[in-house]
Amino acid sequence: MPLEFTQSTVGSSDGSTIFIPVGLDQDCVEARYLVICQASLQRSGAYRKDVLRKLNRGGSDIAQRYLMLEVLRSCAAVEQMLPRSFLAALHDAGAEIRPSAAPAESLSRARSTERLPAPPSWFGELTPSRILSAGNASAADDSSGKDLAESASLPEPDEEEDDDTASGERSRIMELFSAPLRSPFGEALQKLLGMGRSPGDGTAGDEVPVVGARRGRGNSTKGRLVPGSDARIEMAGELVVGAAYPEWDTHRRTYHEEWTLVGEFDPAPADDVEPTGAQPNRALMRALARLGLAWETHRAEPMGDNLDLSALVDLHTSVAAGHGGEALVYTAARRTSQRLGVLILLDATGSTAETADGEMVFAAQRNLAFDVTSALDQLGVRTATYGFYSQGRRNVRFLHAKSFDEPWSAAAQRRLLSIGPSGFTRLGAAIRHATNVVATRAGTDHQLVVVIGDGVVFDHGYEGRYATEDSRFAIEEAALRGVAIAGLSVSPTPDDSIWPLAQHRVVRDAAELAPQVRDLFGGALSRVRGTQRTGHPQRSVHVSAGI
């Protein structure tokens, strides 16, 4: 398990990486205790998907009560591996608290009225959404921690040595995290983190890595550069098609200009995907056919508001020649011109790898994106489809399945089906790039972005109210540029969803979406036509001018 220093004042974990506040660099004992607590949680099955989902809905207070009980339980399971000074501190923190037998019991007690003290700072904190978004939650029947409990005990730690380290010694936290660990604490830490060496390993792998970003999972974590002549940015040492975007800081009430980088990539090809060739949903096509239509003048009509002089002359000539004919001599204006451009934006982040009623959320989302793209393509609507995920503010990746200027071919369909869930959800940056793409590349009068995702927003330094408000601002900015935004989810969204009620629906598939199209998509397009583009009190220069 890698360790990473963070600017946060409280230690935490995303289920893969332990984040240590930089302020603890001069307080080795508390930093060590923090690592033990967080590593024990990870290795004991405390991060179960079913439990974390319920904690995510219950709020931070219940999550911290659960943390208190689970640290006591997980550390009790590996008690023989831990330094005596840590166990003494743990006993003081949890005096008279009965350890739970399983995560489910800890959850039940955390949600009850049982009196529990607040956990000390060196327990860290538990953020369920962070672990779920990273895709690091374990299955409900995960047996993590059994191997640790059954491991051979470590040599009895030297209490005198541990106390000496605690009193006034220069901070060695960086050395401990970047060099071989030989102290009793170090041996315990290596066991907990799963980084101990076996005999005969030599010196290779001695170092405990300090990392700056987690490695993602799934096919979408690797990709090829999208070719093209569009503006490029430097991302991960490469020049990629993309742009820099601002981010709204709700705490300071200002924008961080050019704060995020969004780059476009082709998803890594997958060998086991093949388009099914299924026909688009007919009901969905009928509903979508009424969207984004512009007025168009039709000539030679039997009825209308104005005469078609050319048709009138032709009729007169035909009658004079003795041929006669139907009097099609009017012009009529009807809404038949298809002037709609739609960008489908698929949330391909780790949180969508969760299951709902036994079905993988991401698979249902991807199927919905496939069906909507197919229906729009059959109607001749200019359509583009992308997935997205992020790994920090300077690495937001757009995964190209179909651009506006290419057909919905088998190759494009394979690209969409090759996308898998990975990384985090910096939704504000993704919406801003989608807005820019549809505004500059669709070439249509009416423009719509459809975001298909679970509504969970989280990334490094992007969580809570900060992330929610930035995502909402990105939706407002799109309206100011004349781009309509609508959201779709295949499972219920969090209570603090970024979506206004009128701009979001929960649907399982294309059949459920069809009757919602007029209110959701049509309503979004109607509202954006009436939006004043100069009315945003704090808008960034990127709102009206683009990138």
XYZ file of C-alpha atoms in Angstrom:
547
model
C 0.000 0.000 0.000
C 1.647 3.282 -1.078
C 1.891 6.309 1.204
C 1.403 9.898 0.091
C 1.745 13.251 1.838
C -1.205 15.612 1.506
C -1.992 19.218 2.369
C -5.069 18.083 4.310
C -4.972 18.461 8.089
C -6.430 14.976 8.672
C -5.026 11.632 7.554
C -7.158 9.327 5.431
C -7.144 6.586 2.807
C -8.876 5.877 -0.498
C -8.559 2.140 0.083
C -5.298 1.942 -1.855
C -3.152 4.900 -0.765
C -2.709 6.256 2.774
C -2.623 10.064 2.838
C -0.506 11.612 5.616
C -0.778 15.332 6.499
C 2.497 17.139 5.841
C 2.117 18.782 9.236
C 2.929 15.437 10.874
C 6.441 15.375 9.453
C 7.794 16.560 12.809
C 5.630 14.216 14.875
C 6.711 10.696 13.967
C 4.682 8.911 16.635
C 1.296 10.258 15.529
C 2.137 9.679 11.846
C 3.132 6.076 12.639
C -0.032 5.476 14.605
C -2.091 6.956 11.740
C -0.502 4.576 9.224
C -1.137 1.559 11.476
C -4.821 2.470 11.899
C -5.469 3.109 8.218
C -3.512 0.048 7.050
C -5.346 -2.167 9.549
C -8.695 -0.951 8.221
C -7.730 -1.797 4.663
C -6.446 -5.256 5.515
C -9.362 -6.251 7.770
C -12.277 -5.872 5.346
C -13.621 -2.629 6.851
C -14.122 -1.097 3.370
C -16.981 -3.318 2.245
C -19.074 -1.961 -0.621
C -22.456 -2.566 1.013
C -21.328 -0.945 4.265
C -19.659 2.054 2.599
C -22.756 2.798 0.513
C -24.866 2.991 3.668
C -22.243 5.106 5.423
C -22.150 7.451 2.411
C -25.859 8.096 2.874
C -25.597 8.411 6.654
C -23.279 11.413 6.888
C -19.849 12.099 8.359
C -20.870 11.639 12.015
C -21.939 8.029 11.480
C -18.836 7.406 9.350
C -16.582 8.580 12.203
C -18.445 6.429 14.750
C -17.950 3.468 12.399
C -14.261 4.394 12.102
C -13.869 4.304 15.892
C -15.342 0.816 16.140
C -13.545 -0.595 13.106
C -10.100 0.624 14.157
C -10.578 -1.142 17.489
C -11.777 -4.312 15.750
C -9.116 -4.379 13.013
C -6.229 -3.656 15.386
C -7.460 -6.319 17.823
C -7.252 -8.851 14.981
C -3.529 -8.153 14.514
C -2.680 -7.244 18.098
C 0.344 -9.557 18.228
C 1.961 -7.584 15.367
C 1.695 -4.114 16.893
C 4.123 -2.171 19.166
C 3.142 -2.046 22.830
C 3.183 1.746 22.920
C 0.584 1.849 20.126
C -1.592 -0.722 21.893
C -1.421 1.330 25.092
C -2.553 4.464 23.223
C -5.303 2.463 21.508
C -6.510 1.129 24.861
C -6.731 4.658 26.261
C -8.680 5.864 23.226
C -11.161 2.976 23.297
C -11.422 2.296 27.010
C -14.636 0.490 27.945
C -15.680 0.119 24.291
C -16.453 -3.433 23.250
C -14.840 -4.260 19.869
C -17.246 -5.369 17.152
C -17.025 -8.817 15.609
C -17.582 -7.700 11.988
C -18.033 -4.545 9.858
C -21.800 -5.106 9.732
C -21.965 -4.987 13.535
C -19.866 -1.796 13.585
C -22.278 -0.220 11.098
C -25.294 -1.186 13.162
C -23.723 0.227 16.341
C -22.610 3.411 14.560
C -26.204 4.048 13.454
C -27.602 3.303 16.916
C -27.823 5.554 19.977
C -24.862 3.891 21.702
C -22.561 6.430 23.353
C -19.179 6.428 21.602
C -16.311 8.904 22.004
C -14.957 10.801 19.025
C -11.904 9.057 17.515
C -8.526 10.717 18.178
C -6.831 12.555 15.296
C -4.344 9.724 14.721
C -7.210 7.415 13.735
C -7.551 9.639 10.651
C -10.930 10.000 9.000
C -13.184 7.812 6.883
C -14.675 9.231 3.650
C -16.824 6.486 2.083
C -17.336 8.354 -1.214
C -13.574 8.609 -1.692
C -13.084 4.842 -1.420
C -16.112 4.093 -3.604
C -15.010 6.577 -6.261
C -11.534 5.038 -6.343
C -13.055 1.596 -6.921
C -11.208 0.167 -3.910
C -14.126 -1.108 -1.856
C -14.179 -4.847 -1.217
C -17.038 -7.248 -1.861
C -19.526 -7.962 0.892
C -18.075 -11.424 1.466
C -14.447 -10.232 1.449
C -12.335 -12.125 3.963
C -9.553 -9.538 4.107
C -7.712 -9.616 7.360
C -7.855 -13.368 7.965
C -4.345 -13.862 6.653
C -3.083 -11.165 8.970
C -4.819 -12.613 11.980
C -3.302 -15.994 11.254
C 0.196 -14.683 10.508
C 3.152 -15.640 12.613
C 3.711 -13.176 15.426
C 6.520 -10.698 15.181
C 9.355 -10.530 17.679
C 8.303 -8.790 20.861
C 9.008 -5.074 20.359
C 11.508 -3.318 22.558
C 9.431 -0.883 24.605
C 12.483 1.152 25.560
C 13.469 1.693 21.934
C 9.942 2.745 21.023
C 9.762 5.260 23.833
C 13.139 6.725 22.906
C 11.929 7.288 19.396
C 8.862 9.058 20.698
C 10.765 11.552 22.856
C 12.453 14.388 21.029
C 14.159 12.423 18.263
C 14.421 14.155 14.867
C 11.496 13.251 12.632
C 12.287 10.129 10.628
C 8.944 9.734 8.847
C 10.436 10.385 5.400
C 13.305 7.972 6.011
C 10.886 5.339 7.269
C 8.775 5.685 4.124
C 11.690 5.614 1.671
C 14.198 3.138 3.168
C 14.191 -0.454 4.506
C 12.260 -0.667 7.776
C 14.159 -2.594 10.465
C 12.650 -1.331 13.741
C 9.830 -3.248 15.460
C 7.449 -0.585 14.218
C 8.880 -0.881 10.720
C 8.447 -4.644 10.649
C 4.848 -4.312 11.769
C 4.236 -1.610 9.186
C 5.680 -3.734 6.398
C 3.408 -6.603 7.378
C 0.337 -4.368 7.465
C 1.142 -2.663 4.180
C 1.913 -5.951 2.494
C 5.457 -4.886 1.564
C 7.623 -7.190 3.654
C 10.405 -9.081 1.853
C 10.665 -12.815 1.745
C 14.016 -14.538 2.186
C 16.140 -14.461 -0.897
C 14.571 -11.327 -2.356
C 17.859 -9.439 -2.164
C 17.787 -5.683 -2.187
C 15.264 -5.280 -4.975
C 12.013 -3.775 -3.779
C 13.440 -2.521 -0.491
C 11.944 0.913 -0.843
C 8.458 1.798 0.243
C 7.214 4.060 -2.575
C 5.924 7.552 -1.923
C 3.600 8.167 -4.837
C 1.972 11.247 -6.327
C -0.967 9.546 -8.054
C -2.681 6.190 -7.881
C -2.535 3.776 -10.741
C -5.981 3.343 -12.248
C -7.697 0.144 -13.279
C -9.515 -1.093 -16.357
C -9.031 -0.620 -20.064
C -9.536 3.127 -19.899
C -6.387 3.714 -17.859
C -4.284 3.374 -20.974
C -5.007 5.090 -24.224
C -3.593 6.364 -27.438
C -3.327 9.991 -28.415
C -6.246 11.246 -30.490
C -4.920 12.572 -33.819
C -6.038 15.939 -35.111
C -5.157 19.587 -35.577
C -7.025 20.922 -32.532
C -5.342 22.887 -29.764
C -2.963 20.789 -27.701
C -1.770 20.788 -24.110
C 1.018 18.997 -22.306
C -0.260 16.174 -20.135
C 1.908 13.497 -18.537
C 4.829 14.574 -20.705
C 2.878 14.351 -23.976
C 1.210 16.888 -26.256
C -2.457 15.906 -26.445
C -5.608 17.421 -27.922
C -7.252 19.304 -25.067
C -7.482 22.532 -23.099
C -7.024 24.175 -19.696
C -10.150 25.157 -17.764
C -11.025 27.144 -14.652
C -12.502 25.706 -11.472
C -14.886 27.444 -9.092
C -13.717 27.715 -5.473
C -16.934 28.118 -3.516
C -15.070 28.784 -0.263
C -13.225 31.801 -1.688
C -16.027 32.759 -4.104
C -13.656 32.991 -7.042
C -12.340 31.008 -10.011
C -8.954 29.316 -10.187
C -8.141 30.154 -13.797
C -6.478 27.465 -15.962
C -6.668 25.128 -12.979
C -7.502 21.833 -14.708
C -6.194 20.103 -17.830
C -8.426 17.936 -20.013
C -6.856 15.776 -22.740
C -8.440 13.518 -25.362
C -7.366 9.907 -25.841
C -8.574 6.816 -27.654
C -9.427 4.083 -25.134
C -7.112 1.098 -25.140
C -8.551 -1.573 -27.461
C -10.162 -4.603 -25.849
C -9.992 -7.984 -27.548
C -13.239 -9.349 -26.135
C -15.706 -6.704 -27.366
C -17.744 -6.844 -30.535
C -20.759 -4.707 -31.549
C -24.015 -6.638 -31.340
C -25.602 -5.041 -34.394
C -28.910 -4.578 -32.539
C -31.380 -2.090 -34.013
C -31.951 1.206 -32.152
C -34.951 1.435 -29.838
C -37.856 2.623 -32.025
C -39.717 4.409 -29.225
C -36.558 6.309 -28.312
C -36.010 7.272 -31.951
C -39.563 8.636 -32.241
C -39.088 10.726 -29.100
C -35.675 12.054 -30.171
C -36.909 12.884 -33.692
C -38.869 15.842 -32.319
C -35.843 17.510 -30.697
C -33.870 20.453 -32.026
C -35.975 21.035 -35.113
C -35.685 24.449 -36.796
C -38.195 26.207 -39.020
C -37.738 25.434 -42.707
C -39.558 26.871 -45.742
C -41.238 24.276 -47.952
C -42.189 25.249 -51.521
C -44.985 24.014 -53.823
C -47.377 23.260 -50.943
C -51.172 22.906 -51.299
C -51.675 25.314 -48.351
C -49.602 28.052 -46.788
C -49.221 31.693 -45.828
C -47.580 32.975 -49.024
C -47.736 32.281 -52.729
C -44.880 30.472 -54.385
C -44.530 32.596 -57.537
C -42.405 30.072 -59.405
C -44.932 27.299 -58.760
C -47.775 29.657 -59.761
C -46.102 30.450 -63.115
C -45.487 26.734 -63.730
C -49.142 25.943 -62.999
C -50.409 28.718 -65.289
C -48.153 27.503 -68.117
C -49.313 23.903 -67.635
C -52.996 24.912 -67.712
C -52.497 27.036 -70.859
C -50.899 24.060 -72.555
C -53.938 21.941 -71.709
C -52.248 19.715 -69.166
C -53.660 21.069 -65.910
C -52.307 19.822 -62.585
C -52.676 20.146 -58.816
C -52.516 23.687 -57.456
C -49.333 23.403 -55.347
C -48.662 27.144 -55.300
C -47.962 28.064 -51.652
C -44.947 28.217 -49.360
C -45.252 26.878 -45.798
C -42.877 27.071 -42.832
C -42.581 23.870 -40.814
C -40.174 22.699 -38.104
C -38.447 19.977 -40.085
C -34.811 21.111 -40.306
C -32.613 18.994 -38.042
C -30.236 21.499 -36.396
C -29.305 19.572 -33.255
C -25.842 18.559 -32.051
C -25.573 16.151 -29.085
C -22.521 15.072 -27.082
C -22.960 11.941 -24.930
C -20.626 12.113 -21.920
C -20.199 8.757 -20.151
C -18.950 8.719 -16.548
C -16.222 6.063 -16.743
C -14.933 6.546 -13.202
C -14.270 4.035 -10.452
C -17.445 4.731 -8.490
C -19.542 3.388 -11.391
C -17.977 -0.054 -10.932
C -20.344 -0.620 -7.995
C -23.331 -2.909 -8.382
C -27.014 -2.100 -8.121
C -29.466 -5.032 -7.845
C -26.767 -7.419 -9.003
C -25.887 -5.462 -12.145
C -22.742 -3.461 -12.698
C -23.714 0.224 -12.796
C -21.115 1.080 -15.406
C -22.262 -1.662 -17.790
C -25.823 -0.307 -17.648
C -24.549 3.262 -18.176
C -22.476 2.220 -21.179
C -25.410 0.338 -22.711
C -27.573 3.424 -22.314
C -24.912 5.606 -23.969
C -24.692 3.070 -26.812
C -28.469 3.060 -27.356
C -28.802 6.861 -27.304
C -25.892 7.262 -29.728
C -27.373 4.644 -32.081
C -30.800 6.286 -32.075
C -29.417 9.775 -32.717
C -27.169 8.497 -35.494
C -30.122 6.801 -37.218
C -31.975 10.136 -37.142
C -29.074 11.969 -38.767
C -28.354 14.059 -35.672
C -24.754 15.257 -35.370
C -23.552 13.189 -32.427
C -20.317 12.693 -30.491
C -19.713 10.208 -27.657
C -16.936 10.311 -25.063
C -16.132 8.762 -21.701
C -14.151 10.493 -18.969
C -12.263 9.950 -15.720
C -9.652 11.916 -13.764
C -6.504 11.409 -11.700
C -6.082 14.880 -10.191
C -6.715 18.322 -11.617
C -3.942 18.142 -14.224
C -4.990 14.760 -15.602
C -8.645 14.689 -16.679
C -9.015 12.256 -19.579
C -11.628 12.337 -22.332
C -11.940 8.891 -23.951
C -12.977 9.235 -27.589
C -15.555 6.783 -28.935
C -17.142 8.888 -31.708
C -16.504 12.445 -32.867
C -19.026 14.677 -34.654
C -17.390 14.157 -38.033
C -17.193 10.356 -38.117
C -19.873 7.707 -38.643
C -21.208 5.409 -35.949
C -19.145 2.608 -37.434
C -18.107 -0.736 -35.970
C -14.771 0.847 -35.016
C -16.514 3.642 -33.081
C -18.790 1.129 -31.380
C -15.800 -0.991 -30.329
C -14.126 2.070 -28.832
C -17.183 2.754 -26.685
C -17.446 -0.883 -25.607
C -13.706 -0.906 -24.759
C -14.102 1.805 -22.115
C -14.020 0.484 -18.533
C -14.415 2.200 -15.132
C -11.289 3.799 -13.656
C -10.063 6.756 -11.602
C -12.039 9.617 -10.120
C -14.783 12.097 -11.067
C -13.713 15.724 -11.627
C -17.053 16.440 -13.212
C -16.751 20.225 -13.511
C -13.735 19.959 -15.807
C -15.403 17.213 -17.872
C -18.583 19.267 -18.369
C -16.566 22.349 -19.344
C -14.638 20.407 -21.980
C -17.820 18.764 -23.281
C -19.415 22.215 -23.513
C -16.436 23.527 -25.446
C -16.393 20.540 -27.815
C -20.082 20.716 -28.704
C -19.992 24.520 -29.023
C -17.004 24.557 -31.371
C -17.318 21.288 -33.305
C -21.022 20.426 -33.659
C -21.803 23.271 -36.102
C -25.511 23.288 -35.206
C -28.037 25.821 -33.932
C -29.095 23.705 -30.954
C -26.528 21.964 -28.744
C -27.020 19.450 -25.958
C -24.675 17.569 -23.603
C -26.084 14.415 -21.984
C -24.090 13.269 -18.931
C -24.642 9.618 -18.007
C -23.255 8.951 -14.529
C -23.921 8.121 -10.884
C -23.771 11.687 -9.553
C -20.805 10.990 -7.229
C -18.171 13.730 -7.626
C -14.746 13.173 -6.115
C -11.054 13.577 -6.977
C -7.815 14.532 -5.220
C -8.600 17.907 -3.577
C -12.087 17.816 -5.113
C -14.786 16.691 -2.734
C -17.723 17.771 -0.614
C -19.258 21.189 -1.164
C -16.272 22.370 -3.221
C -16.816 19.639 -5.851
C -20.598 19.923 -5.837
C -20.613 23.701 -6.329
C -17.973 23.591 -9.064
C -20.029 21.004 -10.971
C -23.148 23.153 -10.616
C -21.263 26.208 -11.838
C -20.054 24.247 -14.875
C -23.695 23.434 -15.719
C -24.618 27.127 -15.393
C -21.662 28.150 -17.544
C -22.836 25.793 -20.302
C -26.262 27.472 -20.342
C -24.560 30.868 -20.635
C -22.820 29.606 -23.779
C -26.115 28.351 -25.203
C -25.418 24.665 -24.490
C -28.151 22.628 -22.774
C -27.100 20.064 -20.140
C -29.084 17.029 -18.981
C -28.142 14.178 -16.639
C -29.073 10.499 -16.682
C -28.427 7.871 -13.992
C -29.249 4.186 -13.952
C -29.422 4.073 -10.139
C -30.513 6.596 -7.474
C -28.101 9.508 -6.986
C -26.752 10.942 -3.691
C -28.972 13.323 -1.742
C -26.611 16.221 -2.515
C -26.748 15.585 -6.265
C -25.382 18.318 -8.519
C -28.440 18.086 -10.738
C -31.501 20.331 -10.572
C -34.613 18.142 -10.568
C -35.752 19.327 -14.002
C -32.405 18.425 -15.591
C -31.977 14.861 -14.341
C -33.756 11.506 -14.563
C -33.086 8.013 -13.232
C -33.746 5.469 -16.000
C -32.527 1.904 -16.384
C -32.486 1.671 -20.173
C -33.578 3.213 -23.474
C -37.174 2.035 -23.044
C -37.516 3.967 -19.773
C -35.804 7.014 -21.278
C -38.130 7.350 -24.292
C -41.146 8.859 -22.459
C -38.803 11.229 -20.561
C -37.098 12.710 -23.638
C -39.537 15.554 -24.255
C -39.485 16.865 -20.678
C -35.782 16.259 -20.016
C -33.973 17.000 -23.279
C -36.646 19.236 -24.808
C -37.008 21.166 -21.563
C -33.235 21.685 -21.288
C -33.076 23.007 -24.865
C -36.045 25.335 -24.272
C -34.602 26.759 -21.054
C -31.196 27.458 -22.541
C -32.739 29.446 -25.409
C -34.113 31.874 -22.845
C -30.926 32.179 -20.792
C -29.228 35.576 -20.737
C -25.582 34.893 -21.469
C -24.407 37.951 -19.561
C -26.264 37.235 -16.346
C -23.709 35.158 -14.430
C -22.424 37.264 -11.504
C -19.043 35.560 -11.240
C -18.505 34.078 -14.669
C -15.019 33.209 -15.877
C -13.597 34.588 -19.094
C -13.971 31.053 -20.451
C -17.783 31.145 -20.231
C -18.541 33.329 -23.232
C -15.323 33.186 -25.193
C -14.539 29.475 -25.034
C -11.013 28.145 -24.880
